[in-house]
Protein backbone atom coordinates (compact mmCIF):
# COMPACT_ATOMS: atom_id res chain seq x y z
CA MET A 1 128.93 131.04 66.09
CA MET A 2 128.85 128.33 63.34
CA ILE A 3 129.00 125.68 65.99
CA ARG A 4 126.09 127.28 68.00
CA LEU A 5 124.02 127.45 64.91
CA LEU A 6 124.73 123.65 64.23
CA ILE A 7 123.71 122.76 67.75
CA LEU A 8 120.59 124.80 67.23
CA PHE A 9 119.67 123.13 64.03
CA ILE A 10 120.20 119.70 65.48
CA ALA A 11 118.44 120.53 68.73
CA LEU A 12 115.24 122.25 67.32
CA PRO A 13 113.57 119.23 65.80
CA GLN A 14 114.09 117.44 69.04
CA ILE A 15 112.64 120.26 71.21
CA ILE A 16 109.53 120.52 68.85
CA PHE A 17 109.13 116.75 68.92
CA ALA A 18 109.40 116.89 72.79
CA GLN A 19 106.57 119.62 72.88
CA VAL A 20 104.38 117.54 70.80
CA ASP A 21 104.98 114.40 72.84
CA SER A 22 104.23 116.21 76.08
CA VAL A 23 101.01 117.25 74.74
CA GLN A 24 100.30 113.78 73.57
CA LEU A 25 101.01 112.44 77.21
CA LEU A 26 98.84 115.23 78.56
CA LEU A 27 95.93 114.21 76.26
CA LYS A 28 96.26 110.76 77.01
CA LYS A 29 96.36 111.30 80.88
CA THR A 30 93.23 113.71 80.72
CA ASP A 31 90.04 112.73 82.34
CA TRP A 32 87.98 113.67 79.35
CA HIS A 33 84.12 113.89 79.75
CA VAL A 34 82.99 111.46 76.87
CA GLN A 35 79.37 111.13 75.56
CA LYS A 36 78.41 108.89 72.65
CA ILE A 37 76.07 110.81 70.45
CA ALA A 38 75.44 108.25 67.65
CA PRO A 39 77.11 104.91 66.52
CA LYS A 40 80.59 105.77 65.32
CA ALA A 41 80.43 109.40 67.07
CA LYS A 42 81.46 110.72 70.40
CA TRP A 43 82.10 114.03 71.82
CA GLU A 44 84.90 114.69 74.27
CA GLN A 45 85.33 117.77 76.39
CA HIS A 46 87.83 118.89 79.10
CA HIS A 47 88.72 122.31 80.60
CA PHE A 48 92.45 122.64 81.40
CA ALA A 49 91.86 125.03 84.19
CA LYS A 50 95.36 124.91 85.82
CA GLY A 51 97.37 126.28 83.07
CA GLU A 52 98.64 122.55 81.94
CA LEU A 53 98.16 122.89 78.12
CA PHE A 54 100.51 125.24 76.36
CA HIS A 55 101.03 126.80 79.88
CA ALA A 56 97.55 128.33 79.68
CA ASN A 57 93.88 127.58 80.71
CA GLN A 58 92.39 125.78 77.73
CA ASN A 59 88.62 124.53 76.87
CA VAL A 60 88.81 121.86 74.37
CA ASN A 61 85.95 120.10 72.39
CA ILE A 62 86.28 117.30 70.14
CA LEU A 63 83.69 115.61 67.95
CA ARG A 64 85.26 112.34 66.91
CA ILE A 65 83.52 110.50 63.92
CA LYS A 66 85.05 106.93 63.39
CA ARG A 67 85.93 105.50 60.00
CA GLY A 68 84.07 102.71 58.43
CA HIS A 69 80.47 102.29 57.49
CA ARG A 70 79.16 105.33 58.83
CA PRO A 71 75.40 105.51 59.50
CA LEU A 72 76.05 109.25 59.16
CA ASN A 73 76.23 112.11 56.65
CA PHE A 74 78.29 114.93 56.14
CA ALA A 75 77.32 118.10 54.64
CA PHE A 76 77.62 121.80 54.43
CA ALA A 77 75.08 124.33 54.78
CA SER A 78 74.75 128.15 54.19
CA GLY A 79 72.54 131.13 55.17
CA GLY A 80 73.24 132.82 51.75
CA LYS A 81 73.45 136.43 52.70
CA ALA A 82 71.56 135.97 55.97
CA LEU A 83 73.89 135.41 59.08
CA ILE A 84 72.39 132.78 61.32
CA PRO A 85 73.90 131.10 64.60
CA THR A 86 75.51 127.69 64.16
CA SER A 87 72.97 126.15 66.47
CA ILE A 88 69.94 127.39 64.61
CA GLN A 89 71.53 126.21 61.17
CA GLY A 90 71.92 122.77 62.90
CA GLN A 91 68.16 122.89 64.11
CA GLN A 92 67.00 123.71 60.66
CA ALA A 93 68.62 120.93 59.23
CA LYS A 94 67.59 118.48 61.80
CA ALA A 95 71.16 117.61 62.27
CA LEU A 96 73.08 115.76 64.89
CA ALA A 97 75.76 118.24 65.29
CA ALA A 98 76.92 121.44 63.61
CA LEU A 99 80.34 123.22 63.53
CA ASN A 100 81.01 126.80 62.38
CA GLY A 101 82.23 126.99 58.78
CA THR A 102 84.64 129.37 56.97
CA PHE A 103 85.22 133.01 56.86
CA PHE A 104 82.41 135.46 55.94
CA ASP A 105 81.56 139.09 55.27
CA VAL A 106 80.32 140.23 58.83
CA LYS A 107 78.58 143.44 57.48
CA ASN A 108 76.99 142.45 54.20
CA GLY A 109 76.60 138.75 54.71
CA GLY A 110 77.86 135.59 52.73
CA SER A 111 81.19 133.85 52.78
CA VAL A 112 84.36 135.29 51.23
CA ASP A 113 85.67 131.88 50.39
CA LEU A 114 83.87 129.38 47.78
CA ILE A 115 80.83 127.50 49.10
CA ARG A 116 79.40 124.89 46.85
CA ILE A 117 76.63 122.73 48.01
CA ASN A 118 75.02 119.97 46.12
CA GLY A 119 76.55 121.29 42.87
CA MET A 120 75.14 124.92 43.53
CA THR A 121 77.84 127.58 44.15
CA LEU A 122 76.66 130.03 46.69
CA ASP A 123 79.64 131.94 47.21
CA THR A 124 82.80 132.51 45.31
CA THR A 125 86.35 133.41 46.72
CA ARG A 126 86.68 137.32 47.23
CA PRO A 127 90.54 137.96 46.98
CA SER A 128 91.68 141.02 48.71
CA GLY A 129 94.84 141.43 47.12
CA GLN A 130 97.25 140.12 44.40
CA PHE A 131 97.55 136.79 46.04
CA LEU A 132 94.93 134.98 47.91
CA ALA A 133 94.77 135.03 51.77
CA GLU A 134 95.88 132.09 53.73
CA HIS A 135 92.39 131.09 54.45
CA GLN A 136 91.62 130.95 50.69
CA ARG A 137 94.42 128.32 49.70
CA SER A 138 92.97 124.96 50.71
CA ALA A 139 89.51 123.40 51.26
CA ILE A 140 87.26 120.85 52.65
CA VAL A 141 85.59 118.48 50.26
CA ILE A 142 82.79 116.21 50.96
CA LYS A 143 82.44 113.48 48.03
CA ASN A 144 80.60 110.22 48.45
CA ASN A 145 80.24 111.00 52.28
CA GLN A 146 83.91 111.13 52.61
CA VAL A 147 85.59 114.26 53.99
CA GLN A 148 88.98 115.28 52.32
CA ILE A 149 91.45 118.21 52.81
CA VAL A 150 92.71 119.74 49.69
CA LYS A 151 95.83 121.82 49.45
CA GLY A 152 95.48 124.63 47.08
CA ASP A 153 97.47 127.77 45.77
CA SER A 154 97.95 131.19 46.48
CA ILE A 155 97.20 132.08 42.66
CA ARG A 156 93.55 133.21 41.94
CA GLY A 157 91.28 130.62 40.37
CA TRP A 158 92.93 127.45 41.81
CA GLU A 159 89.71 126.43 43.37
CA LYS A 160 87.85 126.58 39.90
CA ARG A 161 90.59 124.61 38.34
CA LEU A 162 91.06 121.92 40.88
CA LEU A 163 87.57 121.58 43.01
CA THR A 164 85.12 120.01 40.81
CA GLU A 165 83.15 118.16 43.29
CA ASP A 166 79.63 119.20 44.36
CA ASN A 167 80.26 119.67 48.00
CA VAL A 168 83.24 122.17 48.44
CA MET A 169 84.20 124.72 51.43
CA VAL A 170 87.30 126.90 50.87
CA THR A 171 88.88 127.61 54.17
CA GLY A 172 92.48 127.51 55.97
CA PRO A 173 95.12 128.00 56.62
CA LEU A 174 96.03 124.40 56.36
CA LEU A 175 97.69 123.15 59.24
CA ILE A 176 98.96 119.58 58.36
CA HIS A 177 99.11 117.93 55.15
CA GLU A 178 100.27 114.55 54.33
CA GLY A 179 101.61 113.98 57.91
CA LYS A 180 103.72 117.19 58.04
CA LYS A 181 103.16 120.57 59.69
CA ILE A 182 102.49 123.44 57.20
CA HIS A 183 104.95 126.43 57.66
CA LEU A 184 102.95 129.48 58.78
CA PRO A 185 104.17 132.99 58.51
CA ALA A 186 104.68 134.96 61.82
CA ARG A 187 101.65 136.95 61.14
CA SER A 188 99.42 138.43 64.02
CA PHE A 189 96.59 136.07 62.80
CA ASN A 190 98.83 133.15 63.25
CA THR A 191 100.68 134.20 66.41
CA THR A 192 98.13 135.54 68.55
CA ARG A 193 95.97 133.35 70.58
CA HIS A 194 92.25 133.22 69.64
CA PRO A 195 89.18 130.91 70.06
CA ARG A 196 89.81 128.28 67.21
CA THR A 197 87.82 125.91 65.05
CA ALA A 198 89.43 123.12 63.06
CA LEU A 199 88.84 119.96 61.34
CA GLY A 200 91.46 117.11 61.27
CA ILE A 201 91.82 113.37 59.67
CA THR A 202 93.66 110.81 61.57
CA ARG A 203 95.90 108.22 60.42
CA ARG A 204 92.88 105.73 61.18
CA GLY A 205 90.59 107.74 59.06
CA GLU A 206 88.76 109.32 61.93
CA ILE A 207 87.21 112.84 61.24
CA LEU A 208 87.54 115.35 64.20
CA TRP A 209 85.79 118.46 64.55
CA ILE A 210 87.71 120.57 67.29
CA THR A 211 86.95 123.80 69.24
CA VAL A 212 89.19 125.70 71.24
CA ASP A 213 87.77 128.64 73.55
CA GLY A 214 89.37 131.91 74.21
CA ARG A 215 89.47 135.61 75.08
CA VAL A 216 88.49 134.89 78.74
CA LYS A 217 90.48 134.13 81.96
CA GLU A 218 89.25 130.53 81.98
CA ALA A 219 90.53 129.93 78.40
CA ALA A 220 93.09 131.59 76.56
CA GLY A 221 92.64 130.27 73.16
CA MET A 222 95.83 129.11 71.00
CA SER A 223 97.78 130.37 68.23
CA LEU A 224 97.58 128.53 64.95
CA TYR A 225 101.23 127.03 65.96
CA GLU A 226 99.65 125.64 69.22
CA LEU A 227 96.43 124.45 67.24
CA SER A 228 98.84 122.57 64.78
CA HIS A 229 100.71 121.05 67.64
CA LEU A 230 97.31 119.85 69.38
CA MET A 231 96.06 118.43 65.95
CA GLU A 232 99.33 116.61 65.61
CA ALA A 233 99.28 115.21 69.06
CA LEU A 234 95.84 114.08 68.68
CA GLY A 235 96.94 112.01 65.44
CA CYS A 236 95.97 114.00 62.56
CA VAL A 237 97.76 113.80 59.34
CA GLU A 238 95.48 116.15 57.68
CA ALA A 239 94.24 119.29 59.51
CA ILE A 240 92.56 122.62 58.45
CA ASN A 241 91.76 125.96 60.43
CA LEU A 242 88.22 127.20 59.90
CA ASP A 243 86.75 130.58 61.09
CA GLY A 244 87.42 131.16 64.70
CA GLY A 245 87.37 134.01 67.37
CA GLY A 246 83.54 134.86 68.19
CA SER A 247 82.37 132.48 65.36
CA THR A 248 83.76 129.34 67.05
CA THR A 249 80.87 127.17 68.05
CA LEU A 250 80.31 123.40 68.20
CA TRP A 251 76.46 122.42 68.71
CA ILE A 252 75.33 118.99 69.43
CA ASP A 253 71.68 118.36 69.61
CA GLY A 254 70.47 117.79 73.22
CA ALA A 255 73.86 117.93 74.80
CA THR A 256 73.33 121.23 76.82
CA LYS A 257 70.31 123.47 77.33
CA THR A 258 71.16 125.11 73.91
CA GLY A 259 73.15 122.40 72.43
CA VAL A 260 76.17 124.43 72.16
CA VAL A 261 78.80 122.58 73.98
CA ASN A 262 81.75 124.85 73.93
CA MET A 263 81.92 128.50 75.46
CA PRO A 264 81.45 131.02 72.59
CA CYS A 265 83.07 134.48 73.58
CA ASP A 266 80.91 137.18 71.87
CA ASP A 267 79.27 137.82 75.55
CA LYS A 268 82.73 138.06 76.99
CA VAL A 269 81.41 135.32 79.67
CA PHE A 270 82.52 131.82 79.99
CA ASP A 271 79.28 130.28 79.29
CA GLU A 272 77.42 128.71 76.29
CA TYR A 273 75.31 131.69 75.51
CA GLY A 274 77.82 134.02 73.57
CA GLU A 275 76.98 132.37 70.23
CA ARG A 276 77.70 134.62 66.99
CA LYS A 277 75.68 134.40 63.99
CA VAL A 278 77.70 133.11 60.97
CA SER A 279 77.22 132.61 57.28
CA ASN A 280 77.93 128.60 56.94
CA VAL A 281 78.48 125.39 58.88
CA LEU A 282 79.39 121.94 58.66
CA LEU A 283 76.69 119.20 59.44
CA LEU A 284 76.59 115.81 60.72
CA SER A 285 73.24 113.99 60.52
CA ARG A 286 71.69 110.47 60.74
CA ARG A 287 70.13 111.05 57.30
CA LYS A 288 70.66 113.27 54.47
CA PRO A 289 70.51 116.92 56.01
CA GLU A 290 67.75 119.43 55.01
CA VAL A 291 70.26 122.01 53.79
CA ASN A 292 69.17 125.77 52.69
CA ASP A 293 70.41 125.67 48.90
């Protein structure tokens, strides 16, 4: 028995590495639809329709923003208590692109995680128990137009102590930090396949906005373990999950009839029209966005 356990302990990292390596190979061989949307920014999309990604059909969109002197601005936007589709929030800000943000109260509106925009705190973290939920233990920070991912804590109030920047969005779970995948407990939210939204930072400093569609036969969605593998295969050394499910939306101005480039699932049809109203978004703009403070 001891020998079997030792063999498994030695083999497990190799099995995981092989899975990531096979995904890397698949991504490199894939004929992505690629469209430049601005200097230093391009949109990549592919529908894996033959079950080749994690043995399932998958529809993946990537907005890749290169490092360096970016003629682009990152920002957050919030509808306050109002719920507004990601595409509308992007249009209102005259942005190039918008990505759905963190978790929110579907019934009463407002984010359940801290949101601070231009120094104004719009929503504070709403704990649901003694310890913070996994999506309340990390954050995206924008400082000097640089995007950072911050690892937090399960103890209430960590974000008030550590996050002093003017632009903060608490979200999660954290998937990869300092080049290492974060252990995720075997809870239904983590193990079940859903549409997913994520943000990653590569070793080269590229910012990746990712959507993975799901809940239809054409796209299964991913567990958070699979999403972590995908982000690692894309070269991310930092990665964080955002609100997913029916909220998952990537909007790019002029890219499609609606601008929505993924297939949101709230209409239960594999098309661009099933967009859900959300509380907050991430924005990419050629100039300082007009956000609703």
